[in-house]
Tab-separated table of C-alpha atoms in Angstrom:
chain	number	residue	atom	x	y	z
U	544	UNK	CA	28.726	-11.575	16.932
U	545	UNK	CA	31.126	-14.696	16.731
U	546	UNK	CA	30.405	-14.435	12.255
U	547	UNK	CA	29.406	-18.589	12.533
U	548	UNK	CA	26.464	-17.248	9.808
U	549	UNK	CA	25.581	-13.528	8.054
U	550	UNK	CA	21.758	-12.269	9.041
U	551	UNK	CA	20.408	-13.579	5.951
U	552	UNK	CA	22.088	-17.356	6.598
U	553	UNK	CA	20.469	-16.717	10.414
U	554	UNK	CA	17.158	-17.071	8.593
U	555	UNK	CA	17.674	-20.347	6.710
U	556	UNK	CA	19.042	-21.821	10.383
U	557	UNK	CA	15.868	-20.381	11.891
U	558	UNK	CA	13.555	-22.345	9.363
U	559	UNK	CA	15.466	-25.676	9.920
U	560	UNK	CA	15.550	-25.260	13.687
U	561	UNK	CA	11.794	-24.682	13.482
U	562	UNK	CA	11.559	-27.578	10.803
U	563	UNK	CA	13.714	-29.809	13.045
U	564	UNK	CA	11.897	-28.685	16.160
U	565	UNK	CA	8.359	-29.713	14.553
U	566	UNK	CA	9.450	-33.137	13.376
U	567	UNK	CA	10.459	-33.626	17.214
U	568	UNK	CA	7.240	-32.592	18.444
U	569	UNK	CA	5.655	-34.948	16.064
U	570	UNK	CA	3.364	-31.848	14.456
U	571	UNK	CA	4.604	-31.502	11.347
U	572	UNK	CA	2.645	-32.340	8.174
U	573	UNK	CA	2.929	-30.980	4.652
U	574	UNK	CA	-0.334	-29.490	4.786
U	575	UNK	CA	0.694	-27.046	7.210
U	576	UNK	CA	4.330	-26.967	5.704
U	577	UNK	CA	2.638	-26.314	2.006
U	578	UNK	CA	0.422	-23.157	3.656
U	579	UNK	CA	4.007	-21.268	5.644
U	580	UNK	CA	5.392	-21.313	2.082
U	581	UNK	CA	1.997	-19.886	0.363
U	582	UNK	CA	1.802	-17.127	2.828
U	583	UNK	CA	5.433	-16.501	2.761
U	584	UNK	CA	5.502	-16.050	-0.905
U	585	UNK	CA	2.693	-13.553	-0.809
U	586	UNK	CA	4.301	-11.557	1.936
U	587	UNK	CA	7.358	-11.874	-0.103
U	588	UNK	CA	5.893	-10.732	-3.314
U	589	UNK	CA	4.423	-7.868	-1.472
U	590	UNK	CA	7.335	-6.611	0.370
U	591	UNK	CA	9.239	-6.365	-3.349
U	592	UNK	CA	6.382	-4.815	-4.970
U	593	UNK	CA	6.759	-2.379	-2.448
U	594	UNK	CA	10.590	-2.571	-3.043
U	595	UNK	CA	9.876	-2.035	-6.576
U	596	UNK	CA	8.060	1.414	-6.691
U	597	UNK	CA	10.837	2.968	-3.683
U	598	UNK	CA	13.493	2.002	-6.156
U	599	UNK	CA	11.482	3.507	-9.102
U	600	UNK	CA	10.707	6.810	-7.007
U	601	UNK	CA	14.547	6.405	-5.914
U	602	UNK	CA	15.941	6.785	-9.470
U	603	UNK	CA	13.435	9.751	-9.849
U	604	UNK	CA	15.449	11.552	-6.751
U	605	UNK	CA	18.431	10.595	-7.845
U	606	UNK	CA	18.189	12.096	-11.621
U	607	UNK	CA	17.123	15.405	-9.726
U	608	UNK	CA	20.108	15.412	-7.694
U	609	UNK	CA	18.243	16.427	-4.694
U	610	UNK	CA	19.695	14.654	-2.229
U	611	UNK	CA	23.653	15.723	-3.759
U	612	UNK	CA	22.726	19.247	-3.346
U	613	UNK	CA	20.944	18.786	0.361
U	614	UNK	CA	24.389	17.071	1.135
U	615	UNK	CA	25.908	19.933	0.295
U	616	UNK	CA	24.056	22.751	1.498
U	617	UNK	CA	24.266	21.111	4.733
U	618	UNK	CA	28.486	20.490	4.580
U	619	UNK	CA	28.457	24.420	3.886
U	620	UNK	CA	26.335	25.402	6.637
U	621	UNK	CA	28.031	27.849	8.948
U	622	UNK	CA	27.081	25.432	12.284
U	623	UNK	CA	28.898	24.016	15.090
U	624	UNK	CA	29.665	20.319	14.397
U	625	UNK	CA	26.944	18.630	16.077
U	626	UNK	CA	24.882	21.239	14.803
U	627	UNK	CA	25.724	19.988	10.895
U	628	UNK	CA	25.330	15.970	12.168
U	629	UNK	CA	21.875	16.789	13.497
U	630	UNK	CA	21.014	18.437	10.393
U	631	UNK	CA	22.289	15.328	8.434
U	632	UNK	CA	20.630	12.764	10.234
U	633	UNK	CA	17.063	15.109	9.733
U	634	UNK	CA	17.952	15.195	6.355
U	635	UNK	CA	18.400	10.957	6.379
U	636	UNK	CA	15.019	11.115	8.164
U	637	UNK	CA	13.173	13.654	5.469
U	638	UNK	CA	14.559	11.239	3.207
U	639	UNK	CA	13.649	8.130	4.604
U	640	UNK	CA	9.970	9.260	4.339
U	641	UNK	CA	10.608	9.320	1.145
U	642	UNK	CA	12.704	6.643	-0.626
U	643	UNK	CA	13.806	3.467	-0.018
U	644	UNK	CA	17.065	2.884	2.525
U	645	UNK	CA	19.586	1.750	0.411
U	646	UNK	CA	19.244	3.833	-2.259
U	647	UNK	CA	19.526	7.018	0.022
U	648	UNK	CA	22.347	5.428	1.537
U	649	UNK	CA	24.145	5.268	-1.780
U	650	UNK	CA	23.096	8.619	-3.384
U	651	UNK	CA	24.022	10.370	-0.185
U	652	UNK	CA	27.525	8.960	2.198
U	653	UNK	CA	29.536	9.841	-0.656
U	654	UNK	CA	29.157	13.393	-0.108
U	655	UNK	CA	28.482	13.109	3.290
U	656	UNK	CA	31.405	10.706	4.675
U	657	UNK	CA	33.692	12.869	4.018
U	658	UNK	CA	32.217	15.966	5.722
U	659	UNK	CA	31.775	13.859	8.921
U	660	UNK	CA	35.595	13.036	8.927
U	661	UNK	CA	36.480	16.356	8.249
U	662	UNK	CA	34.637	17.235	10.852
U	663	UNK	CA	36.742	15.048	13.329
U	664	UNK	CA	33.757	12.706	14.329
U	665	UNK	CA	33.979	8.937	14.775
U	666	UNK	CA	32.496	7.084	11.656
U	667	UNK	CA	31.017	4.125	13.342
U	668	UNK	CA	29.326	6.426	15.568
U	669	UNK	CA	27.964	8.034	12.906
U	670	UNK	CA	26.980	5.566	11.101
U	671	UNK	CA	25.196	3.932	14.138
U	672	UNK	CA	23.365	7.349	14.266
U	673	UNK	CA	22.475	7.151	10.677
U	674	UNK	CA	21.186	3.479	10.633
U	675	UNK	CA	18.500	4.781	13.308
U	676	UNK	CA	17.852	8.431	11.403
U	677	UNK	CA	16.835	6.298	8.407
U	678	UNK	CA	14.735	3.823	9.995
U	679	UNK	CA	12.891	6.621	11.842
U	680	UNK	CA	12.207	7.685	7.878
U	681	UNK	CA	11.049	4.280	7.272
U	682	UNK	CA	8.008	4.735	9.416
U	683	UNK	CA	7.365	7.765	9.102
U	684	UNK	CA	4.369	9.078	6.617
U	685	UNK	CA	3.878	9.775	4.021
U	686	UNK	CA	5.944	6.655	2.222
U	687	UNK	CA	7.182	4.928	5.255
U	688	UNK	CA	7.607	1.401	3.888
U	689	UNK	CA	8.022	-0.735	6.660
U	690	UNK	CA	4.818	0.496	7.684
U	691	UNK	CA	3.235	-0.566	4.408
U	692	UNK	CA	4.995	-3.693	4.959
U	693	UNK	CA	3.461	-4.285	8.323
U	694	UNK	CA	0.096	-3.763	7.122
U	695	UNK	CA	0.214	-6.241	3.987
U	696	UNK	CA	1.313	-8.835	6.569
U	697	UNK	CA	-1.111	-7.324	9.504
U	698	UNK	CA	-4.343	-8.237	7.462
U	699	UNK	CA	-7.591	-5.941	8.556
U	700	UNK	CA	-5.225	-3.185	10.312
U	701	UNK	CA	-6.088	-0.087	9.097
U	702	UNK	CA	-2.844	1.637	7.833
U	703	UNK	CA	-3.540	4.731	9.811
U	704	UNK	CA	-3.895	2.634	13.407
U	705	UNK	CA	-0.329	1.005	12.136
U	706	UNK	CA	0.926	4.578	11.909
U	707	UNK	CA	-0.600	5.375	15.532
U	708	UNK	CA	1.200	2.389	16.531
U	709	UNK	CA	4.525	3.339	15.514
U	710	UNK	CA	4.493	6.637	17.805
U	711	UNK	CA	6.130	5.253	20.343
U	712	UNK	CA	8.406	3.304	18.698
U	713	UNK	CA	9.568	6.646	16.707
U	714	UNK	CA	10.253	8.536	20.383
U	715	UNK	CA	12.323	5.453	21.275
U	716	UNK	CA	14.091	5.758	18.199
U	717	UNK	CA	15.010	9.543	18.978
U	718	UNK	CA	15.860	9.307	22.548
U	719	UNK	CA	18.344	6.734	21.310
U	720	UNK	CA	19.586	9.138	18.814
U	721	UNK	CA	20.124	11.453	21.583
U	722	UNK	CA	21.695	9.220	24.073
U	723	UNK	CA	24.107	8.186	21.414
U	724	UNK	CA	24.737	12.029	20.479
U	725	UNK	CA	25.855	12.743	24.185
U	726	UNK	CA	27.546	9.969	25.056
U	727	UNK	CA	29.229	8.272	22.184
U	728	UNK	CA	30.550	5.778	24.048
U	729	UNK	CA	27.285	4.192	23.834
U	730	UNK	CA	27.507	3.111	20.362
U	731	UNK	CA	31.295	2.481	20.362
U	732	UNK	CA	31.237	-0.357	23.086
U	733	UNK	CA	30.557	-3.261	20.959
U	734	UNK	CA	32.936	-2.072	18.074
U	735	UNK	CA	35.230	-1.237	20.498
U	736	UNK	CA	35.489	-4.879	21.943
U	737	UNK	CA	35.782	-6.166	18.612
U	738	UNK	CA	38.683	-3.970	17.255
């Protein structure tokens, strides 16, 4: 909130507090040090394996222009506005079963930005909408990577009980959607306090 570190600085200050924390406690030993940083390279090795074949399937959407004509067809449909956000954000969600975040991200606010401005909506808000439409893809079946994620790291879970487990996580996810949709004000608090 205060920008003293980014999210990915947050994690190196959460090691050394840990670090700094077990040296105080007098139970650190490089045994124990030497098997964090085994099983965090595997999880990290698996997470951009993972990585790897979204992107690959990613540059397969994006040479079939799939998600520029979706875009499209949904800026052209003959809706009221929130009508044409709701069926952008199921179209974020269809995607996010499908392909990894970023990528959709890139292949798809350029044509739909400007259909949400035209539209006279608030871009933060929408954008706070989106972030949760795509992570609502992202554990969804039948891709839904951070699922796959969960289980490398969640050894012995079947994937399928990690998918039951994500149920209610995914109805939290779209009541906050909804919240958000009638009462912007909601999302625009925070950035409101910092602008």
């Amino acid at each position: 909130f205060f920008g003293l570190f980014t999210p990915t600085e947050a994690g190196a200050v959460g090691v050394v507090a840990i670090i700094c924390a077990s040296l105080i406690r007098r139970n650190f030993t490089w045994q124990i040090l030497w098997h964090c940083l085994q099983q965090s390279t595997i999880i990290a090795g698996m997470i951009i394996a993972i990585f790897i074949g979204a992107k690959i399937f990613s540059y397969f959407l994006a040479a079939s222009t799939l998600p520029f004509q979706l875009g499209e067809m949904i800026g052209n449909l003959p809706l009221p506005p929130i009508m044409i956000i709701g069926a952008i954000l199921l179209l974020w969600l269809v995607l996010g079963c499908l392909m990894d975040a970023i990528a959709m991200i890139m292949l798809t606010v350029p044509i739909i930005y400007p259909i949400v401005c035209q539209l006279g909506f608030d871009p933060v808000w929408f954008c706070v909408l989106g972030v949760l439409a795509i992570e609502a893809g992202l554990i969804t079946p039948p891709v839904g990577m951070n699922v796959y994620v969960i289980a490398g790291v969640a050894k012995g879970v079947p994937v399928h009980t990690i998918f039951r487990g994500i149920v209610p996580f995914f109805i939290a996810t779209f009541v906050c959607m909804a919240i958000i949709m009638a009462i912007p004000g909601v999302a625009l608090f925070l950035p409101n306090i910092l602008y």
